[in-house]
Coordinates of C-alpha atoms in Angstrom, one line a residue:
X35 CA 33.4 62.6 -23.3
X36 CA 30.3 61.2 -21.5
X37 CA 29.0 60.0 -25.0
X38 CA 32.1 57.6 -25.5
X39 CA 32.3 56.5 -22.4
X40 CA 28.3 55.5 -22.6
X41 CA 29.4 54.1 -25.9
X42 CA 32.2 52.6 -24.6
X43 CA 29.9 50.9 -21.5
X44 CA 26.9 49.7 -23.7
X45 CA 29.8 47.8 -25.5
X46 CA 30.9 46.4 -22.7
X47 CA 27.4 45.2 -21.2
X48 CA 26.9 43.9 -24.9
X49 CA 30.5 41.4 -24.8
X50 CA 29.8 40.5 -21.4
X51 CA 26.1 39.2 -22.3
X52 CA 27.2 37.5 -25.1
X53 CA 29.7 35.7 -23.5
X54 CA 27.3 34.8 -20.4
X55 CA 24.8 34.1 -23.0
X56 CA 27.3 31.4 -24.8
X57 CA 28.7 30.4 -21.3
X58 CA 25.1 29.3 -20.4
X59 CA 24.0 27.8 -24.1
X60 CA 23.9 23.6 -23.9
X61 CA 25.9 21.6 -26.4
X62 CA 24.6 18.6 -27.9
X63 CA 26.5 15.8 -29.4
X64 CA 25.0 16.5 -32.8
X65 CA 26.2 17.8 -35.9
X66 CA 24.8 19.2 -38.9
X67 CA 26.9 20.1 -41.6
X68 CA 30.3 20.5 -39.2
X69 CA 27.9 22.8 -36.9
X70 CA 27.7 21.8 -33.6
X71 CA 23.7 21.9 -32.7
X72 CA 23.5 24.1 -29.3
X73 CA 20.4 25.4 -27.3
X74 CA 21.3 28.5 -28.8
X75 CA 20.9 27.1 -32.4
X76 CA 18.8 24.1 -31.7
X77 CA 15.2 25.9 -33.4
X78 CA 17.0 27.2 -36.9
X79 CA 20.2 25.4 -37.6
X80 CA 22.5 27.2 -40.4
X81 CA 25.6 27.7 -41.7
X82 CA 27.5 27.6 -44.5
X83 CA 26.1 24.7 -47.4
X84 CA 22.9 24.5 -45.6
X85 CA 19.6 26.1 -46.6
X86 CA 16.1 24.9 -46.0
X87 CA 14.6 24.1 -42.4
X88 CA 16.1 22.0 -40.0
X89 CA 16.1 22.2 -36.3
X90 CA 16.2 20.0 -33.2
X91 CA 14.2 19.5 -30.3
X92 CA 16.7 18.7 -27.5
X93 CA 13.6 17.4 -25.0
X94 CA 12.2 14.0 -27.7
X95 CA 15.6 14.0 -29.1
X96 CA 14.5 14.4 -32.6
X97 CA 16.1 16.3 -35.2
X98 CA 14.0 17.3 -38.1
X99 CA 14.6 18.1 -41.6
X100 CA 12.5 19.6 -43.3
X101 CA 12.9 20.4 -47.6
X102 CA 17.0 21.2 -46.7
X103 CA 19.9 20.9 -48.6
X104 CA 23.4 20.2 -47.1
X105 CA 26.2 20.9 -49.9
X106 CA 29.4 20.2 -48.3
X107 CA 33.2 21.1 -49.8
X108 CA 35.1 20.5 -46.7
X109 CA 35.4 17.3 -44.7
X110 CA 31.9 17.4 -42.6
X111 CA 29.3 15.4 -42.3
X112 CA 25.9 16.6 -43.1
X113 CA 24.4 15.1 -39.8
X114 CA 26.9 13.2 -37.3
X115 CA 25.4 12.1 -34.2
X116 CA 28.1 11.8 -32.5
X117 CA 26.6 11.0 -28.2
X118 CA 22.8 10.8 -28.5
X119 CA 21.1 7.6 -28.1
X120 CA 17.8 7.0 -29.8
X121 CA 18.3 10.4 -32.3
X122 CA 15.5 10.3 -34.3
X123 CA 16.0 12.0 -38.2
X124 CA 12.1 13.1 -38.8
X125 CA 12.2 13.9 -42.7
X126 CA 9.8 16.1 -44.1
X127 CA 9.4 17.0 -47.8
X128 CA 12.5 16.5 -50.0
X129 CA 16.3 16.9 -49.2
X130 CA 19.5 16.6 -50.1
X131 CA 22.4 15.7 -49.2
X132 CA 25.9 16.1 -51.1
X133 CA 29.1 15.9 -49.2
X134 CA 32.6 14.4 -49.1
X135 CA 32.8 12.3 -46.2
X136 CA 29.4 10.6 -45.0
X137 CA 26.3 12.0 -45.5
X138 CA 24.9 10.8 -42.7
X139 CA 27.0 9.7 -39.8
X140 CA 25.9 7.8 -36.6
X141 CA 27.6 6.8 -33.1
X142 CA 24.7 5.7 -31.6
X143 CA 20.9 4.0 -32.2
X144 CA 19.7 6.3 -34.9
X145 CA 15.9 6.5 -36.0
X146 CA 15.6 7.7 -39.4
X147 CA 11.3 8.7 -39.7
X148 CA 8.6 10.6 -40.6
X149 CA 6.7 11.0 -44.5
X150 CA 9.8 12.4 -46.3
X151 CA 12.3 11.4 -48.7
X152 CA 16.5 12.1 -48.4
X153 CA 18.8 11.7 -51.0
X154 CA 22.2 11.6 -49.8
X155 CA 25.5 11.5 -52.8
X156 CA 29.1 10.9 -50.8
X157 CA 32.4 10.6 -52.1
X158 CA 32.7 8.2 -49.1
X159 CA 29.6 6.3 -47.3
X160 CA 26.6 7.8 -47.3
X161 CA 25.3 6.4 -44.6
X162 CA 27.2 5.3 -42.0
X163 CA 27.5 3.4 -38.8
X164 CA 30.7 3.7 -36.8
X165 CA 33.1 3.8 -34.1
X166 CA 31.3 2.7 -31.2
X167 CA 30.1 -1.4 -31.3
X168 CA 26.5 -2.8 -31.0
X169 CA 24.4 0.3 -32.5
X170 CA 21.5 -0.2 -34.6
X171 CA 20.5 2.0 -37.2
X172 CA 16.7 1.9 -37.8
X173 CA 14.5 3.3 -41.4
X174 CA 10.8 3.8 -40.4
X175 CA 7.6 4.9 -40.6
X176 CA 6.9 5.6 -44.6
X177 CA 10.3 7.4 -45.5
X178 CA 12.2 6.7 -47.9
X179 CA 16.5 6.9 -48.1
X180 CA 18.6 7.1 -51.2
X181 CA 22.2 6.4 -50.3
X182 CA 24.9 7.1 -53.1
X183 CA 28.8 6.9 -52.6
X184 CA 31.7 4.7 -52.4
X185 CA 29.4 2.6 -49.8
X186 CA 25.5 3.1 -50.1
X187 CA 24.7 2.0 -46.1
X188 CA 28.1 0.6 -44.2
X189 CA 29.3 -0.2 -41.0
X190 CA 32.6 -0.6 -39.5
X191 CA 33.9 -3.9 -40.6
X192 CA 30.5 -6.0 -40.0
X193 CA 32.3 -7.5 -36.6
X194 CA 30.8 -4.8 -34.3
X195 CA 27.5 -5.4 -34.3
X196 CA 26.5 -3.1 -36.7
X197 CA 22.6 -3.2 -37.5
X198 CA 20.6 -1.6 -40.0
X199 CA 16.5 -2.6 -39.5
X200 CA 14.0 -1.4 -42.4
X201 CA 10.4 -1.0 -41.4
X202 CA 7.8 0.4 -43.1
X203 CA 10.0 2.2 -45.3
X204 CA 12.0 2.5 -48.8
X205 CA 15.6 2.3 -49.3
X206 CA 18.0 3.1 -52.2
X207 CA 21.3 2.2 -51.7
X208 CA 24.1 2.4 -54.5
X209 CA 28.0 1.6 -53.6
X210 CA 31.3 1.3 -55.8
X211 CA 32.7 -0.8 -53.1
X212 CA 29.2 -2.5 -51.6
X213 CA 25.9 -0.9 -51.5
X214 CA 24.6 -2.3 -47.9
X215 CA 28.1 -3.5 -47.0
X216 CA 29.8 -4.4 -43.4
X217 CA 26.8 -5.2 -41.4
X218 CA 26.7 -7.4 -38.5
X219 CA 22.9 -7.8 -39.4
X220 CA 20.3 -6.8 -42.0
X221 CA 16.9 -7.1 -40.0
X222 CA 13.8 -6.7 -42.5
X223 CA 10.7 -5.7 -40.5
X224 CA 6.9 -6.0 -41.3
X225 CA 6.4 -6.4 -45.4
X226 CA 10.4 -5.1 -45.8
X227 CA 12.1 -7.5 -48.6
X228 CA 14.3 -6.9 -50.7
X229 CA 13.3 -6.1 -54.4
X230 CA 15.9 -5.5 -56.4
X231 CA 18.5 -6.7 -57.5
X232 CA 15.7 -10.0 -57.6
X233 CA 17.4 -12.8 -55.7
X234 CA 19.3 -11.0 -53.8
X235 CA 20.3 -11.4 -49.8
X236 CA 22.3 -10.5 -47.1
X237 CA 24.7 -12.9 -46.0
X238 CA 25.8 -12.7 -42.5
X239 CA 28.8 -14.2 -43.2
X240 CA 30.2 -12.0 -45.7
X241 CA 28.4 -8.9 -44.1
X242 CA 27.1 -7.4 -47.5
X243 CA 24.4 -8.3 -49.9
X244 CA 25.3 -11.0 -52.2
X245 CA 23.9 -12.0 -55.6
X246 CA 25.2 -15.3 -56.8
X247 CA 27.8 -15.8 -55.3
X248 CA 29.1 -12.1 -55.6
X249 CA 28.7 -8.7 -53.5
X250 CA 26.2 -6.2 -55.1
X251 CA 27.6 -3.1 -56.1
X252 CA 24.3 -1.7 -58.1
X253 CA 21.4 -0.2 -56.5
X254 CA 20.0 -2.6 -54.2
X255 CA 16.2 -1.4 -53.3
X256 CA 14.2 -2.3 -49.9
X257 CA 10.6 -1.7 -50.3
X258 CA 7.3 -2.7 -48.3
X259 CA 3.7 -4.0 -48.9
X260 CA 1.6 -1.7 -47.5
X261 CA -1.3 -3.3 -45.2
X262 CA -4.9 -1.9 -45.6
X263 CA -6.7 -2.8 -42.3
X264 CA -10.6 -4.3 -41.8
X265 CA -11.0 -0.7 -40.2
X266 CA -12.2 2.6 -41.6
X267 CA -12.6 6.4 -39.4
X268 CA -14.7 8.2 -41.7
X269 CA -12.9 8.2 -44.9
X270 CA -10.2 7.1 -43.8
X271 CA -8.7 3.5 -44.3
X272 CA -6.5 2.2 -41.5
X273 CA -3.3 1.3 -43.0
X274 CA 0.3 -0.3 -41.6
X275 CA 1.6 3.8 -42.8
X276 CA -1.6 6.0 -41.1
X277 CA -2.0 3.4 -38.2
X278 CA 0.1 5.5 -35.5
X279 CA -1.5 8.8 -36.4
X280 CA -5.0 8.7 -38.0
X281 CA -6.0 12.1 -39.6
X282 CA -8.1 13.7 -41.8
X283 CA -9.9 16.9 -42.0
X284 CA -12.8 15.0 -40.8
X285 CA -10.8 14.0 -37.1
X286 CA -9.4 15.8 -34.6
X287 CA -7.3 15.1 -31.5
X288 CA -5.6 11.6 -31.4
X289 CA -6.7 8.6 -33.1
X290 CA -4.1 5.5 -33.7
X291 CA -4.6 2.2 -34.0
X292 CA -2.2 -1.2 -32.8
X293 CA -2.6 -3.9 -35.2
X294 CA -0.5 -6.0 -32.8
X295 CA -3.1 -5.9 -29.7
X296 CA -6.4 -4.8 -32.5
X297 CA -6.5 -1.8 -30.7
X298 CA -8.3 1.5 -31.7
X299 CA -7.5 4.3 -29.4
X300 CA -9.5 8.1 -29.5
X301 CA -7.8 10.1 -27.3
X302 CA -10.0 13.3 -26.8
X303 CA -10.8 12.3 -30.5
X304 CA -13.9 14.2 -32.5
X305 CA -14.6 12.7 -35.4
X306 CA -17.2 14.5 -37.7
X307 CA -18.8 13.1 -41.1
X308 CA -21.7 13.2 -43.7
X309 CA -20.6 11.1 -46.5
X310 CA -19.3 7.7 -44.3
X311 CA -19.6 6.1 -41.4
X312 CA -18.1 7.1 -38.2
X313 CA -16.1 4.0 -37.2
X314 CA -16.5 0.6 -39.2
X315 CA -14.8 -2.4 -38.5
X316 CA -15.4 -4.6 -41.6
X317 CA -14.1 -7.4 -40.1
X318 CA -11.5 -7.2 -37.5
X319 CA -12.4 -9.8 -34.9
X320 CA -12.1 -9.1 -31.5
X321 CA -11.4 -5.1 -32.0
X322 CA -11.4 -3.6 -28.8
X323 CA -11.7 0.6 -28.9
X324 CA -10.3 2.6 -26.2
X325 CA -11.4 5.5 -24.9
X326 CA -9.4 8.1 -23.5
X327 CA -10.4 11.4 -22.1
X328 CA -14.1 12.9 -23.8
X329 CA -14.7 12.1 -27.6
X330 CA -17.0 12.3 -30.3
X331 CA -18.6 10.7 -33.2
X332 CA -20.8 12.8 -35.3
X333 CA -22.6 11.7 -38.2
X334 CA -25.8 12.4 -40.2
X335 CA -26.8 10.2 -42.9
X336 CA -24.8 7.1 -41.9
X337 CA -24.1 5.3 -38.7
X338 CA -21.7 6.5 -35.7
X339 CA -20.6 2.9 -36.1
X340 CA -21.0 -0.2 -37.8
X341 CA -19.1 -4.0 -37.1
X342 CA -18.6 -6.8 -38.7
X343 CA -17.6 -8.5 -36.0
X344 CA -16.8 -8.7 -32.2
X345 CA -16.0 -5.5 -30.8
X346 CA -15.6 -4.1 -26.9
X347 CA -15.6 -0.3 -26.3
X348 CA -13.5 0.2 -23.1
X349 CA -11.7 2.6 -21.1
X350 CA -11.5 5.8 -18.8
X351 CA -13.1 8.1 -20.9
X352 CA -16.1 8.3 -22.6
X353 CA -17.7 8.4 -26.5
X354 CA -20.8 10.0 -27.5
X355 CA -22.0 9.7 -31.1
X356 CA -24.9 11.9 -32.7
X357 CA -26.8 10.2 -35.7
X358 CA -30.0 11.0 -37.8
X359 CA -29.5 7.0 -38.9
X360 CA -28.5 4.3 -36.3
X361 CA -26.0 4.8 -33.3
X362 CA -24.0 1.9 -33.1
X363 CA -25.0 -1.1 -35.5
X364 CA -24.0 -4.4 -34.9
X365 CA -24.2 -6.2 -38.6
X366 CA -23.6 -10.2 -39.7
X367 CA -24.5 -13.2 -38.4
X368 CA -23.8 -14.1 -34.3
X369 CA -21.2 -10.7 -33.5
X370 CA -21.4 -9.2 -29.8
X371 CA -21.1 -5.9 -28.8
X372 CA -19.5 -5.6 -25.4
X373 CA -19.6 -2.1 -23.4
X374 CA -17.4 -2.6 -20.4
X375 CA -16.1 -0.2 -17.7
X376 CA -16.9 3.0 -19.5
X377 CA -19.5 5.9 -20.5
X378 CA -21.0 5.8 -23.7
X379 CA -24.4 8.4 -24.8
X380 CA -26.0 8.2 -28.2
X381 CA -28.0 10.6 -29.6
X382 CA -29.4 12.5 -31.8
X383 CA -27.9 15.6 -33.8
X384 CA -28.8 19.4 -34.4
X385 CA -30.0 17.6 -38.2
X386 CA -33.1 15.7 -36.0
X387 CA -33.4 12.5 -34.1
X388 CA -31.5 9.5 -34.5
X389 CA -34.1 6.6 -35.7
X390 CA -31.8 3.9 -34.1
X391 CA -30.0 3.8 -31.0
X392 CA -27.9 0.4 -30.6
X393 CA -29.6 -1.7 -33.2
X394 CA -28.8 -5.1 -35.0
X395 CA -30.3 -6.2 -38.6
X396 CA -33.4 -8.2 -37.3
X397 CA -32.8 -9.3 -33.9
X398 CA -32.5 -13.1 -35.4
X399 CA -29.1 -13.8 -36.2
X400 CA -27.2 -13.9 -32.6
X401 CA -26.9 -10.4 -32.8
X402 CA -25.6 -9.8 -29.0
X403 CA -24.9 -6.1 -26.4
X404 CA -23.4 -6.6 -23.3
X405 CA -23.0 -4.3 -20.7
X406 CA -20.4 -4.5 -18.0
X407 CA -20.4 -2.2 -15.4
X408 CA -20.9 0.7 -17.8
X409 CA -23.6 4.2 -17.8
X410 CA -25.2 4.1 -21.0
X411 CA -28.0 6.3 -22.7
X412 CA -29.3 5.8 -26.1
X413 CA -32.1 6.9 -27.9
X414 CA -33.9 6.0 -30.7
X415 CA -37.1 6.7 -32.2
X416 CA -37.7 3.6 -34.3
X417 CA -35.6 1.6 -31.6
X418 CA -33.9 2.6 -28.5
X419 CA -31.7 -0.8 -28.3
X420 CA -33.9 -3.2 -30.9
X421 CA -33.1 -6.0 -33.3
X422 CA -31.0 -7.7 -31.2
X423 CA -31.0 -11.6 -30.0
X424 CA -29.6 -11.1 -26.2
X425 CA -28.7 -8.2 -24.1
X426 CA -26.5 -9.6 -21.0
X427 CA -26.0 -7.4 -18.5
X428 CA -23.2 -7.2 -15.9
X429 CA -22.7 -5.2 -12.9
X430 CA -25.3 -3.0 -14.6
X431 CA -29.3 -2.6 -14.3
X432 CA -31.8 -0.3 -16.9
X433 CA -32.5 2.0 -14.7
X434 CA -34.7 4.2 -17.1
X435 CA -37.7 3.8 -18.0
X436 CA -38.7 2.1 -14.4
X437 CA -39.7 -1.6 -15.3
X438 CA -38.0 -1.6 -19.2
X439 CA -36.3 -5.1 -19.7
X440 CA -34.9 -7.0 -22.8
X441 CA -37.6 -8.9 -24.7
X442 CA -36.6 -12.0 -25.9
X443 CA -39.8 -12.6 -28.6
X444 CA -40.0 -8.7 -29.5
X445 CA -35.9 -8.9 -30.0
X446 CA -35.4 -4.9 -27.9
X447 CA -36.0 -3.6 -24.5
X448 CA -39.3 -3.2 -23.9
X449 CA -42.3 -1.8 -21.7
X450 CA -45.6 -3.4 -21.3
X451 CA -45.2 -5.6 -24.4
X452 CA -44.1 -2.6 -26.6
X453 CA -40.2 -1.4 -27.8
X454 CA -39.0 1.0 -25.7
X455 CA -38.3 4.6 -28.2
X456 CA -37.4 7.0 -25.3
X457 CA -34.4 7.4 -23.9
X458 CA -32.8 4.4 -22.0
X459 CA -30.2 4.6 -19.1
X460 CA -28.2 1.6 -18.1
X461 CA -26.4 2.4 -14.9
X462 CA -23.1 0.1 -13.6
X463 CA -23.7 -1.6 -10.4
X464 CA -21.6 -2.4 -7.2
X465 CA -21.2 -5.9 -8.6
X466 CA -22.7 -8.8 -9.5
X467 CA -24.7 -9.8 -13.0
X468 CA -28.1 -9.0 -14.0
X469 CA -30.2 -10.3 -16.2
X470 CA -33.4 -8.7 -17.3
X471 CA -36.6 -10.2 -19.1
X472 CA -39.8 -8.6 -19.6
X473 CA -41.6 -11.6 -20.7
X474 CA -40.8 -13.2 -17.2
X475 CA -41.3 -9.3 -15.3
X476 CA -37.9 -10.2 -13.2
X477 CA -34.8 -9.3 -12.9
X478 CA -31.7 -10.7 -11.4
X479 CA -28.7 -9.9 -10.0
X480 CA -25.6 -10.7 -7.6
X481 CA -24.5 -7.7 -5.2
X482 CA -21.9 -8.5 -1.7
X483 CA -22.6 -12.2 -1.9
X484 CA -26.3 -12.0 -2.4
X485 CA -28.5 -13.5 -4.8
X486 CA -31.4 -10.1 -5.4
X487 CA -34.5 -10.9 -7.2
X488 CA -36.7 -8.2 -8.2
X489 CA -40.1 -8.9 -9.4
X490 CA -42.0 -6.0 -11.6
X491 CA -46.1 -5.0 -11.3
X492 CA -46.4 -6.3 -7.9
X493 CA -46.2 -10.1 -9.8
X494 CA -45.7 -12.1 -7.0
X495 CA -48.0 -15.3 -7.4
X496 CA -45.6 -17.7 -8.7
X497 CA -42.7 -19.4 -6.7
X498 CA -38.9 -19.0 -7.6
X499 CA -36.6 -21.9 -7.4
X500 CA -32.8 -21.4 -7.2
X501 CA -30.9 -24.4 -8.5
X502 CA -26.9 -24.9 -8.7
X503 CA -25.4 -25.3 -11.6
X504 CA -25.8 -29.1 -11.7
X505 CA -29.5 -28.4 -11.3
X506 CA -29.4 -29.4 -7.2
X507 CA -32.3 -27.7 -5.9
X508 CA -31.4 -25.2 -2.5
X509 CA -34.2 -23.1 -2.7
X510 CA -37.6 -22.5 -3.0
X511 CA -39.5 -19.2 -2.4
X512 CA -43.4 -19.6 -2.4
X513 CA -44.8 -15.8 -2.2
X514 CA -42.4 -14.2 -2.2
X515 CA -42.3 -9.8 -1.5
X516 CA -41.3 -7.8 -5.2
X517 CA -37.7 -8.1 -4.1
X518 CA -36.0 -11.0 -2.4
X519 CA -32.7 -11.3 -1.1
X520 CA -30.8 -14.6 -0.7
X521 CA -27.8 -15.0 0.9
X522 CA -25.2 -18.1 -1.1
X523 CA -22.2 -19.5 -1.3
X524 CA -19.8 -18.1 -4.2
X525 CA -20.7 -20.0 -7.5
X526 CA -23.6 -19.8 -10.4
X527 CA -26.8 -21.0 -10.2
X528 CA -30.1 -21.1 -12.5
X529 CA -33.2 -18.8 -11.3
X530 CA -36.5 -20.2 -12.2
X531 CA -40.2 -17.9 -12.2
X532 CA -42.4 -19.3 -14.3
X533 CA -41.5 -20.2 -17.3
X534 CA -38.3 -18.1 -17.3
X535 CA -35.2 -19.7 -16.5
X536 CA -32.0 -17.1 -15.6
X537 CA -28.0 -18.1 -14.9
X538 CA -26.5 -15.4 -12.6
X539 CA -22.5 -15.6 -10.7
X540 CA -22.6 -15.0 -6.8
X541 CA -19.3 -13.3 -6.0

């Protein structure tokens, strides 16, 4: 007796669990293959006519599907999104689709994504956009769509603002009845054209492709060009398909890059090679490199990096790069390096010393660093910062070695007529621009409204004229101490010791 009536109560616990359990399980407004997708169900979706991966992840509203096949006798969908804006379909490897009413069926903006391919055969549309007006139904980011049935890709009735954008992506769409058909738009993004049937369009008036004169009913294909980049992270060549996510087994952590601003962002990014150089920017003018969090650039027999052309390092966080060859090398004729408002060390590795720290080809062809209220330290011993035509700096002083400047004649920073080889630290200042010359021994800068003039080795036989801009005299300093502070009105003016004549900004 006691053993059925523990039977008899660990059933009971059990059906009272489960039904608190299903009581307490979300539903989404998703479908896959007439199975509604719950919180319960939401990591392995199955059910009858579906096998392979697919799953959703309720909290980036992204459903993804990954090598599955949906084979559908009854009247289901194989994914309806029937409530959640901005789904996003991320495909991975190769699926299929083959149902009786739509293969895919969407209520609201619909993302289709990722690196895979789905093929999707209806005996109605395959694709579909419906019932509710104004909903836009994007294919992106390198997949590719193959949309077979009575209508390839439709809307309603084309009146309802029904969109459809390609980006970045391939489509195949075949329809007895119109193979891209009852559209309000057709919006082809980035290279996206249409490439076959050849000649044909969408017409917005007749809501379908047309071919002279008549609505295509054969496969109509959607293709892009893809767009190789000026830009290489170690092996890899910045394209318009890697741009968002840049990997390799030479990078981790997060490396993307924005064509549309010329943006390169490492995020906590370590990027380690031996056969290529760590960063190269053959050519991509004004590139500006963000950094976010600490990162990395390792490299042995070729540079950490190499431009072609303007480039600003920037940001919060801070880059390091270890080299046995040459840390950061500014290359062609007149291109400036600018360092501003960050941390940047170079270095170099466990294989030996670097031989060049921040280096240009010969110091002779406008090869120009500037630093902006930046900490630097670099290291090289051929060079610490050498071959270069001008180093500016702003809001920023070499700190290390005590009396190291830029040389104009010797083209590097220098010490007593010789290029600096130890380690140099540039530290950001208060405010203010500084500008340092070892062949005049002074440097100056602008910090809380006041002109500062420093004078190195005690030099202080020579007078110093400040002139404005417009080269009105307003003062002259005869003997003046190894530092001198002059107090002026906002503007820039001309500082002249001997034969050494300097433009610094009063704030």
């Amino acid at each position: 007796m006691k053993k059925v009536f523990l039977f008899t109560l660990l059933a009971l616990t059990a059906t009272l669990w489960n039904v608190s359990r299903a009581q307490t399980a979300t539903k989404y407004d998703l479908f896959v293959g007439g199975v509604q997708v719950t919180s319960d169900n939401a990591s392995a979706i199955t059910g009858e006519g579906i096998t392979g991966s697919i799953s959703y992840d309720a909290a980036s509203k992204t459903l993804t599907v990954k090598n599955a096949k949906i084979e559908l006798q009854n009247k289901k969908s194989g994914i309806e999104n029937t409530g959640i804006e901005n789904l996003t379909i991320n495909l991975v490897g190769n699926n299929t689709f083959n149902t009786k009413e739509p293969g895919i069926a969407v209520t609201q903006n619909t993302i289709i994504s990722g690196k895979g391919k789905i093929s999707v055969k209806s005996e109605n549309a395959a694709v579909y956009i419906f019932k509710n007006k104004n909903k836009v139904l994007t294919i992106s980011g390198g997949c590719t769509v193959v949309a077979v049935g009575k209508w390839g890709i439709s809307g309603i009735n084309g009146s309802s603002g029904e969109v459809l954008v390609v980006n970045n992506a391939i489509v195949k769409a075949t329809g007895s009845l119109g193979s891209i058909d009852d559209l309000s738009e057709l919006r082809l993004e980035g290279t996206a054209k249409i490439t076959k049937p050849q000649g044909a369009a969408f017409d917005q008036n007749k809501h379908t492709i047309m071919l002279d004169g008549k609505e295509v009913t054969s496969e109509v294909v959607i293709e892009y060009a893809l767009e190789v980049y000026k830009l290489q992270i170690a092996t890899v060549k910045v394209t318009s398909e890697n741009a968002s996510n840049i990997t390799s087994d030479s990078i981790s952590g997060k490396v993307s890059y924005d064509p549309t601003t010329k943006t390169l962002t490492l995020d906590n990014a370590v990027i380690n090679t031996t056969s290529e150089r760590g960063i190269y920017n053959l050519g991509i003018k004004d590139l500006t490199i963000k950094l976010v969090g600490k990162n990395e650039v390792n490299t042995t027999k070729y540079t950490g990096m190499t431009i072609k052309d303007n480039t600003t390092i920037t940001g919060s966080g801070s880059l390091k790069i270890t080299s046995n060859d040459v840390g950061i090398y500014v290359r062609d004729a007149n291109n400036v390096l600018t360092v501003d408002g960050t941390t940047l060390e170079i270095t170099g590795n466990n294989k030996g010393s670097i031989h060049y720290g921040i280096s240009g080809t010969n110091g002779k062809k406008g090869e120009t660093l500037v630093v902006k209220e930046s900490d630097i330290k670099v290291i090289g011993s051929k060079g610490s910062i050498c071959d270069m035509t001008a180093l500016t700096l702003v809001n920023a002083k070499i700190t290390k070695p005590q009396g190291a400047a830029f040389d104009n004649s010797l083209h590097c920073v220098a010490k007593d007529g010789k290029k600096v080889t130890e380690e140099i630290v540039i530290e950001k200042m208060a405010s203010g621009t500084e500008t340092a010359l070892a062949d005049s021994d002074i440097n100056v800068w602008n910090s809380n409204g006041n002109l500062n003039i420093s004078l190195r080795d005690n030099k202080t036989d020579g007078n110093i004229q400040i002139y404005t801009i417009s080269g009105q005299l307003v003062r002259n300093i005869s003997k003046p101490t190894t530092t001198v502070s002059v107090a002026l009105p906002a503007g820039t003016y001309i500082v002249k010791y001997g034969k050494t004549a300097t433009k610094v900004v009063v704030r």
